């Protein structure tokens, strides 16, 4: 684990923090009004070297967070003398959002330590329902068995949608024959027991080239969402592919294989578009490319999805956790944009605002 730009991380240093980020003038700052300036180092790390499958980010406000003395925008306010530790774990997709929110929050609250882990959505809920964390990051809604585990341990929680994401299906940048795939073709490739091993088995017009598959591991909410959307059953997938809980490994696999294909969150493609090619998906109404607009308006189907945080109710009674969640929610749109995710649409944002007002009434001091 290394210390980079105020961040303790298992990621490689150049992935998290470009060299210029060490200089004070390049630190993340809060501008005028409610604008949030999130440094590129908080976004998806670029695949510069193999990294470990489980990363834990420990954010130290003194290095990159700035020394702002103001409070967070909004009625709740964030006191600069807050202290304590906030434990966040779960989806590797949501982690860049929580990391950005944490670093900015700590810039105004240096007495608070926020840890952000990436155990995957399923792994995160295991820890959350065992009482080990305060907030669980998730790229899918909590499931029945996870709800039961929380209930067994008297863990109650709130569900807050904080951004949108699309799953991008990517191929090698030198792939000059695949432009769009139907849901049926994707299912043919990824369904359990699939025998598709060459591109010409997907479409006779494609060349007789080996198809090498890469994707998330089974603890990933991305895996859950993709298998349900494409194969019709969550968790139903062929096993003959290279899995990893770290999307950087998928980036490296696809970019290093001429016949490669993989899938992950749209923001990872945006960070690595020079190395990859994204496919359009035909969900029944023609080929649609994944973009912020098509994800937000729902036309990119069936691979658009919501992203969540799940704060534990008892943790929200702690001033530092309540303040962090309020800060996260109030700045969610700008955090999403700067971290290359898709902000909530108007209806979703209105619902989130209602949730925040309700939480203030229940847990506000």
Short mmCIF file of C-alpha atoms in Angstrom, two decimals:
data_model
loop_
_atom_site.label_atom_id
_atom_site.label_comp_id
_atom_site.label_asym_id
_atom_site.label_seq_id
_atom_site.Cartn_x
_atom_site.Cartn_y
_atom_site.Cartn_z
CA UNK A 1 0.00 0.00 0.00
CA UNK A 2 1.41 3.38 -0.99
CA UNK A 3 0.73 6.99 -0.04
CA UNK A 4 -0.20 9.08 -3.07
CA UNK A 5 -1.48 12.64 -3.11
CA UNK A 6 -3.00 12.22 0.34
CA UNK A 7 -4.48 8.81 -0.51
CA UNK A 8 -3.52 5.43 0.87
CA UNK A 9 -4.16 2.93 -1.90
CA UNK A 10 -3.30 -0.44 -3.35
CA UNK A 11 -3.60 1.08 -6.85
CA UNK A 12 -0.42 1.99 -8.71
CA UNK A 13 0.79 5.52 -8.08
CA UNK A 14 0.64 6.79 -11.66
CA UNK A 15 -2.88 5.42 -11.98
CA UNK A 16 -4.21 7.38 -9.04
CA UNK A 17 -2.19 10.54 -9.10
CA UNK A 18 -0.48 12.09 -12.13
CA UNK A 19 2.91 13.63 -11.37
CA UNK A 20 1.67 17.20 -11.43
CA UNK A 21 -0.87 16.41 -8.71
CA UNK A 22 1.81 16.69 -6.07
CA UNK A 23 1.92 20.45 -6.47
CA UNK A 24 -0.34 22.43 -4.11
CA UNK A 25 -1.93 24.50 -6.88
CA UNK A 26 -3.22 21.30 -8.47
CA UNK A 27 -5.06 20.06 -5.41
CA UNK A 28 -8.84 19.57 -5.55
CA UNK A 29 -10.58 22.76 -4.51
CA UNK A 30 -14.07 24.08 -4.04
CA UNK A 31 -14.70 27.01 -6.33
CA UNK A 32 -17.21 29.80 -6.04
CA UNK A 33 -20.77 28.87 -5.25
CA UNK A 34 -21.39 25.14 -5.09
CA UNK A 35 -19.09 24.16 -7.96
CA UNK A 36 -16.91 21.17 -7.13
CA UNK A 37 -13.56 20.75 -8.87
CA UNK A 38 -12.57 17.08 -8.73
CA UNK A 39 -9.04 16.29 -9.80
CA UNK A 40 -8.55 13.71 -12.53
CA UNK A 41 -6.80 11.47 -10.02
CA UNK A 42 -10.17 10.82 -8.40
CA UNK A 43 -11.60 9.38 -11.58
CA UNK A 44 -11.18 5.89 -12.95
CA UNK A 45 -7.50 4.94 -12.79
CA UNK A 46 -5.94 4.26 -16.19
CA UNK A 47 -4.54 0.76 -16.71
CA UNK A 48 -0.81 1.37 -16.48
CA UNK A 49 0.11 -1.85 -14.68
CA UNK A 50 -1.56 -4.92 -13.16
CA UNK A 51 -3.12 -4.10 -9.82
CA UNK A 52 -4.45 -6.16 -6.96
CA UNK A 53 -8.03 -7.32 -7.12
CA UNK A 54 -9.10 -5.74 -3.83
CA UNK A 55 -8.14 -2.15 -3.21
CA UNK A 56 -8.76 -0.13 -0.08
CA UNK A 57 -8.47 3.61 -0.36
CA UNK A 58 -7.62 5.46 2.84
CA UNK A 59 -8.07 9.17 2.28
CA UNK A 60 -5.93 11.64 4.21
CA UNK A 61 -7.28 15.17 3.97
CA UNK A 62 -4.02 16.91 4.74
CA UNK A 63 -2.38 16.18 1.36
CA UNK A 64 -4.97 16.69 -1.40
CA UNK A 65 -8.12 17.87 0.30
CA UNK A 66 -7.16 21.50 0.65
CA UNK A 67 -7.60 23.51 3.82
CA UNK A 68 -10.91 25.17 3.11
CA UNK A 69 -12.46 26.62 6.23
CA UNK A 70 -15.92 27.05 4.80
CA UNK A 71 -18.82 24.69 5.27
CA UNK A 72 -20.60 22.52 2.74
CA UNK A 73 -23.41 24.11 0.78
CA UNK A 74 -26.97 23.53 1.88
CA UNK A 75 -29.00 24.01 5.03
CA UNK A 76 -27.39 21.19 6.97
CA UNK A 77 -23.91 22.68 7.05
CA UNK A 78 -20.71 20.79 7.74
CA UNK A 79 -18.80 21.69 10.88
CA UNK A 80 -15.03 21.88 10.47
CA UNK A 81 -14.43 20.36 13.92
CA UNK A 82 -16.04 17.00 13.16
CA UNK A 83 -13.99 13.91 13.94
CA UNK A 84 -14.20 10.14 13.61
CA UNK A 85 -13.81 7.39 11.04
CA UNK A 86 -16.34 6.55 8.32
CA UNK A 87 -16.05 3.11 6.74
CA UNK A 88 -17.28 2.68 3.15
CA UNK A 89 -17.00 -0.50 1.09
CA UNK A 90 -18.67 -2.22 -1.85
CA UNK A 91 -18.91 -1.67 -5.58
CA UNK A 92 -15.71 -0.90 -7.48
CA UNK A 93 -17.92 1.00 -9.94
CA UNK A 94 -19.24 3.36 -7.25
CA UNK A 95 -15.88 3.67 -5.47
CA UNK A 96 -14.61 6.63 -7.58
CA UNK A 97 -17.73 8.59 -6.64
CA UNK A 98 -17.32 7.83 -2.94
CA UNK A 99 -13.60 8.53 -3.14
CA UNK A 100 -14.24 11.93 -4.71
CA UNK A 101 -16.92 12.78 -2.15
CA UNK A 102 -14.66 11.63 0.68
CA UNK A 103 -11.62 13.61 -0.37
CA UNK A 104 -13.61 16.80 -0.88
CA UNK A 105 -15.43 16.33 2.43
CA UNK A 106 -12.17 15.72 4.28
CA UNK A 107 -10.74 18.90 2.79
CA UNK A 108 -13.26 20.77 4.93
CA UNK A 109 -13.23 18.29 7.80
CA UNK A 110 -9.62 17.19 8.39
CA UNK A 111 -10.60 15.50 11.64
CA UNK A 112 -12.68 12.91 9.77
CA UNK A 113 -11.06 9.85 8.22
CA UNK A 114 -12.97 8.12 5.42
CA UNK A 115 -11.93 4.69 4.13
CA UNK A 116 -13.25 3.46 0.78
CA UNK A 117 -12.91 -0.25 -0.02
CA UNK A 118 -13.75 -2.16 -3.20
CA UNK A 119 -14.97 -5.61 -2.20
CA UNK A 120 -17.64 -5.62 -4.91
CA UNK A 121 -21.34 -4.99 -4.39
CA UNK A 122 -21.99 -8.45 -2.94
CA UNK A 123 -18.86 -8.44 -0.80
CA UNK A 124 -19.69 -4.96 0.41
CA UNK A 125 -23.16 -5.99 1.54
CA UNK A 126 -21.66 -8.96 3.41
CA UNK A 127 -19.52 -6.58 5.44
CA UNK A 128 -22.32 -4.04 5.80
CA UNK A 129 -24.86 -6.55 7.07
CA UNK A 130 -22.26 -7.92 9.49
CA UNK A 131 -21.96 -4.44 10.97
CA UNK A 132 -18.42 -3.82 9.71
CA UNK A 133 -19.10 -0.69 7.63
CA UNK A 134 -21.12 2.52 7.81
CA UNK A 135 -21.96 2.86 4.11
CA UNK A 136 -22.21 0.25 1.37
CA UNK A 137 -21.57 1.24 -2.25
CA UNK A 138 -23.73 -0.71 -4.70
CA UNK A 139 -24.21 -0.89 -8.46
CA UNK A 140 -27.52 -2.72 -8.03
CA UNK A 141 -30.31 -2.68 -5.43
CA UNK A 142 -29.86 -4.77 -2.30
CA UNK A 143 -31.21 -8.32 -2.75
CA UNK A 144 -33.57 -10.41 -0.64
CA UNK A 145 -30.88 -12.58 0.94
CA UNK A 146 -28.82 -9.50 1.77
CA UNK A 147 -31.84 -7.82 3.32
CA UNK A 148 -32.38 -10.94 5.42
CA UNK A 149 -28.75 -10.91 6.58
CA UNK A 150 -29.08 -7.27 7.63
CA UNK A 151 -32.37 -7.94 9.39
CA UNK A 152 -30.83 -10.87 11.28
CA UNK A 153 -28.20 -8.52 12.68
CA UNK A 154 -30.63 -5.66 13.32
CA UNK A 155 -29.00 -3.53 10.62
CA UNK A 156 -31.39 -0.97 9.14
CA UNK A 157 -30.39 1.34 6.31
CA UNK A 158 -31.36 3.93 3.74
CA UNK A 159 -31.18 3.47 -0.04
CA UNK A 160 -30.00 6.54 -1.94
CA UNK A 161 -29.49 6.66 -5.70
CA UNK A 162 -26.61 9.03 -6.33
CA UNK A 163 -25.82 8.63 -10.05
CA UNK A 164 -26.52 6.69 -13.23
CA UNK A 165 -24.22 4.48 -15.22
CA UNK A 166 -24.31 2.48 -18.42
CA UNK A 167 -22.54 -0.79 -18.98
CA UNK A 168 -20.26 -0.52 -21.99
CA UNK A 169 -19.42 -3.54 -24.13
CA UNK A 170 -15.92 -2.99 -25.47
CA UNK A 171 -13.61 -4.62 -27.98
CA UNK A 172 -10.02 -4.10 -29.06
CA UNK A 173 -9.43 -0.72 -30.72
CA UNK A 174 -8.17 -2.49 -33.86
CA UNK A 175 -11.42 -4.43 -34.27
CA UNK A 176 -12.73 -3.12 -37.61
CA UNK A 177 -15.72 -5.41 -38.12
CA UNK A 178 -17.95 -5.23 -35.03
CA UNK A 179 -19.91 -1.99 -34.63
CA UNK A 180 -23.20 -3.05 -33.05
CA UNK A 181 -24.47 -6.20 -31.36
CA UNK A 182 -28.02 -7.17 -30.54
CA UNK A 183 -29.05 -8.39 -27.11
CA UNK A 184 -29.59 -11.80 -28.70
CA UNK A 185 -26.01 -11.87 -29.97
CA UNK A 186 -24.67 -10.87 -26.57
CA UNK A 187 -26.73 -13.60 -24.96
CA UNK A 188 -25.40 -16.12 -27.45
CA UNK A 189 -21.89 -15.16 -26.36
CA UNK A 190 -22.39 -14.90 -22.60
CA UNK A 191 -25.17 -17.36 -21.70
CA UNK A 192 -24.36 -20.41 -19.55
CA UNK A 193 -22.90 -23.24 -21.59
CA UNK A 194 -22.14 -21.01 -24.58
CA UNK A 195 -19.87 -22.63 -27.15
CA UNK A 196 -19.15 -19.39 -28.99
CA UNK A 197 -15.38 -19.12 -29.17
CA UNK A 198 -14.86 -17.34 -32.50
CA UNK A 199 -16.23 -14.09 -33.87
CA UNK A 200 -17.77 -15.75 -36.94
CA UNK A 201 -20.00 -17.73 -34.59
CA UNK A 202 -21.51 -14.42 -33.46
CA UNK A 203 -22.15 -13.26 -37.03
CA UNK A 204 -21.15 -15.13 -40.21
CA UNK A 205 -19.97 -11.81 -41.64
CA UNK A 206 -17.34 -11.54 -38.93
CA UNK A 207 -13.89 -13.10 -39.46
CA UNK A 208 -12.84 -16.49 -38.16
CA UNK A 209 -10.96 -14.94 -35.27
CA UNK A 210 -10.68 -16.20 -31.70
CA UNK A 211 -13.02 -14.44 -29.27
CA UNK A 212 -11.36 -13.80 -25.90
CA UNK A 213 -13.70 -12.73 -23.12
CA UNK A 214 -12.99 -10.61 -20.05
CA UNK A 215 -15.36 -9.35 -17.38
CA UNK A 216 -16.13 -8.79 -13.71
CA UNK A 217 -16.09 -11.46 -11.03
CA UNK A 218 -19.20 -12.92 -9.47
CA UNK A 219 -19.10 -10.58 -6.44
CA UNK A 220 -19.54 -7.59 -8.73
CA UNK A 221 -22.82 -5.72 -9.11
CA UNK A 222 -21.78 -5.17 -12.72
CA UNK A 223 -21.78 -8.94 -13.22
CA UNK A 224 -25.21 -9.21 -11.57
CA UNK A 225 -26.71 -6.45 -13.68
CA UNK A 226 -25.25 -7.60 -16.99
CA UNK A 227 -26.28 -11.23 -16.56
CA UNK A 228 -29.83 -10.28 -15.62
CA UNK A 229 -30.18 -7.73 -18.45
CA UNK A 230 -28.65 -9.94 -21.15
CA UNK A 231 -29.20 -13.54 -20.03
CA UNK A 232 -32.48 -12.99 -18.19
CA UNK A 233 -31.25 -14.32 -14.85
CA UNK A 234 -28.90 -12.71 -12.38
CA UNK A 235 -25.68 -14.67 -12.07
CA UNK A 236 -26.37 -16.81 -15.14
CA UNK A 237 -23.18 -16.68 -17.21
CA UNK A 238 -20.71 -18.79 -19.05
CA UNK A 239 -17.66 -19.53 -16.95
CA UNK A 240 -15.10 -19.65 -19.77
CA UNK A 241 -13.85 -16.09 -19.51
CA UNK A 242 -11.22 -14.17 -17.54
CA UNK A 243 -12.94 -12.66 -14.46
CA UNK A 244 -11.66 -9.93 -12.18
CA UNK A 245 -13.13 -7.64 -9.53
CA UNK A 246 -10.78 -4.95 -10.88
CA UNK A 247 -12.00 -3.38 -14.11
CA UNK A 248 -8.44 -2.33 -14.95
CA UNK A 249 -7.64 -6.00 -15.53
CA UNK A 250 -10.50 -6.18 -18.04
CA UNK A 251 -9.20 -3.06 -19.80
CA UNK A 252 -5.75 -4.61 -20.06
CA UNK A 253 -7.14 -7.93 -21.28
CA UNK A 254 -9.28 -6.47 -24.06
CA UNK A 255 -6.67 -3.94 -25.17
CA UNK A 256 -4.07 -6.69 -25.31
CA UNK A 257 -6.14 -9.15 -27.35
CA UNK A 258 -7.08 -8.45 -30.97
CA UNK A 259 -10.20 -10.58 -30.59
CA UNK A 260 -10.98 -9.40 -27.07
CA UNK A 261 -14.36 -8.40 -25.65
CA UNK A 262 -15.35 -7.27 -22.18
CA UNK A 263 -17.87 -5.20 -20.27
CA UNK A 264 -17.79 -2.69 -17.41
CA UNK A 265 -19.15 0.71 -16.42
CA UNK A 266 -19.28 3.45 -19.06
CA UNK A 267 -16.91 5.64 -17.07
CA UNK A 268 -14.14 3.06 -17.42
CA UNK A 269 -14.53 3.22 -21.20
CA UNK A 270 -14.46 7.02 -21.07
CA UNK A 271 -11.16 6.88 -19.17
CA UNK A 272 -9.70 4.35 -21.61
CA UNK A 273 -11.26 5.26 -24.95
CA UNK A 274 -7.86 5.60 -26.60
CA UNK A 275 -7.21 1.93 -25.85
CA UNK A 276 -10.64 0.46 -26.60
CA UNK A 277 -13.62 0.58 -28.94
CA UNK A 278 -17.16 0.67 -27.58
CA UNK A 279 -19.97 -1.20 -29.32
CA UNK A 280 -23.46 0.08 -29.95
CA UNK A 281 -26.22 -2.13 -28.55
CA UNK A 282 -29.53 -2.92 -30.24
CA UNK A 283 -32.08 -3.45 -27.50
CA UNK A 284 -34.94 -3.72 -29.99
CA UNK A 285 -35.15 -0.14 -31.28
CA UNK A 286 -31.97 0.01 -33.31
CA UNK A 287 -28.31 0.45 -32.46
CA UNK A 288 -27.61 2.95 -29.66
CA UNK A 289 -24.20 4.08 -28.45
CA UNK A 290 -23.73 4.47 -24.69
CA UNK A 291 -23.36 8.16 -23.82
CA UNK A 292 -24.37 10.32 -20.89
CA UNK A 293 -27.47 11.41 -22.81
CA UNK A 294 -28.61 7.92 -23.86
CA UNK A 295 -28.02 6.55 -20.36
CA UNK A 296 -29.88 9.39 -18.67
CA UNK A 297 -32.87 9.30 -21.03
CA UNK A 298 -33.06 5.50 -20.97
CA UNK A 299 -32.65 4.97 -24.72
CA UNK A 300 -29.50 2.92 -24.16
CA UNK A 301 -31.19 -0.28 -23.11
CA UNK A 302 -31.05 -2.69 -21.46
CA UNK A 303 -27.64 -1.71 -20.07
CA UNK A 304 -28.41 1.54 -18.24
CA UNK A 305 -28.42 1.22 -14.45
CA UNK A 306 -28.68 3.21 -11.21
CA UNK A 307 -25.86 3.53 -8.67
CA UNK A 308 -26.52 3.58 -4.92
CA UNK A 309 -25.10 4.21 -1.51
CA UNK A 310 -26.61 2.49 1.54
CA UNK A 311 -25.91 4.36 4.80
CA UNK A 312 -26.60 2.42 7.99
CA UNK A 313 -29.36 4.09 10.02
CA UNK A 314 -27.47 3.88 13.31
CA UNK A 315 -24.39 5.38 11.65
CA UNK A 316 -26.45 8.34 10.45
CA UNK A 317 -26.92 9.25 14.11
CA UNK A 318 -23.18 10.01 14.22
CA UNK A 319 -22.60 13.67 13.26
CA UNK A 320 -19.66 12.89 10.96
CA UNK A 321 -21.58 10.24 8.99
CA UNK A 322 -24.71 12.38 8.74
CA UNK A 323 -22.62 15.32 7.51
CA UNK A 324 -20.74 13.20 4.97
CA UNK A 325 -23.91 11.68 3.49
CA UNK A 326 -25.53 15.12 3.31
CA UNK A 327 -22.44 16.50 1.57
CA UNK A 328 -22.39 13.55 -0.85
CA UNK A 329 -26.06 13.99 -1.76
CA UNK A 330 -25.97 17.77 -2.11
CA UNK A 331 -22.99 17.62 -4.49
CA UNK A 332 -23.93 14.39 -6.28
CA UNK A 333 -24.52 15.95 -9.71
CA UNK A 334 -21.15 17.69 -9.91
CA UNK A 335 -19.31 14.75 -8.35
CA UNK A 336 -20.90 12.45 -10.95
CA UNK A 337 -19.95 14.69 -13.86
CA UNK A 338 -16.39 15.26 -12.72
CA UNK A 339 -15.88 11.54 -12.02
CA UNK A 340 -17.25 10.76 -15.54
CA UNK A 341 -20.56 9.26 -14.41
CA UNK A 342 -24.05 10.27 -15.48
CA UNK A 343 -25.93 12.58 -13.09
CA UNK A 344 -29.48 11.86 -12.01
CA UNK A 345 -32.29 13.08 -14.25
CA UNK A 346 -34.78 15.62 -12.92
CA UNK A 347 -37.19 13.03 -11.55
CA UNK A 348 -34.43 11.09 -9.82
CA UNK A 349 -32.90 14.26 -8.38
CA UNK A 350 -36.25 15.37 -6.99
CA UNK A 351 -36.64 11.99 -5.29
CA UNK A 352 -33.14 12.22 -3.82
CA UNK A 353 -33.86 15.71 -2.49
CA UNK A 354 -36.98 14.36 -0.76
CA UNK A 355 -34.91 11.57 0.75
CA UNK A 356 -32.40 14.08 2.07
CA UNK A 357 -35.08 16.21 3.71
CA UNK A 358 -36.56 13.10 5.32
CA UNK A 359 -33.17 12.03 6.65
CA UNK A 360 -32.56 15.49 8.07
CA UNK A 361 -35.80 15.18 9.97
CA UNK A 362 -34.97 11.72 11.28
CA UNK A 363 -31.27 12.07 12.05
CA UNK A 364 -30.52 15.80 12.01
CA UNK A 365 -29.03 17.29 15.09
#
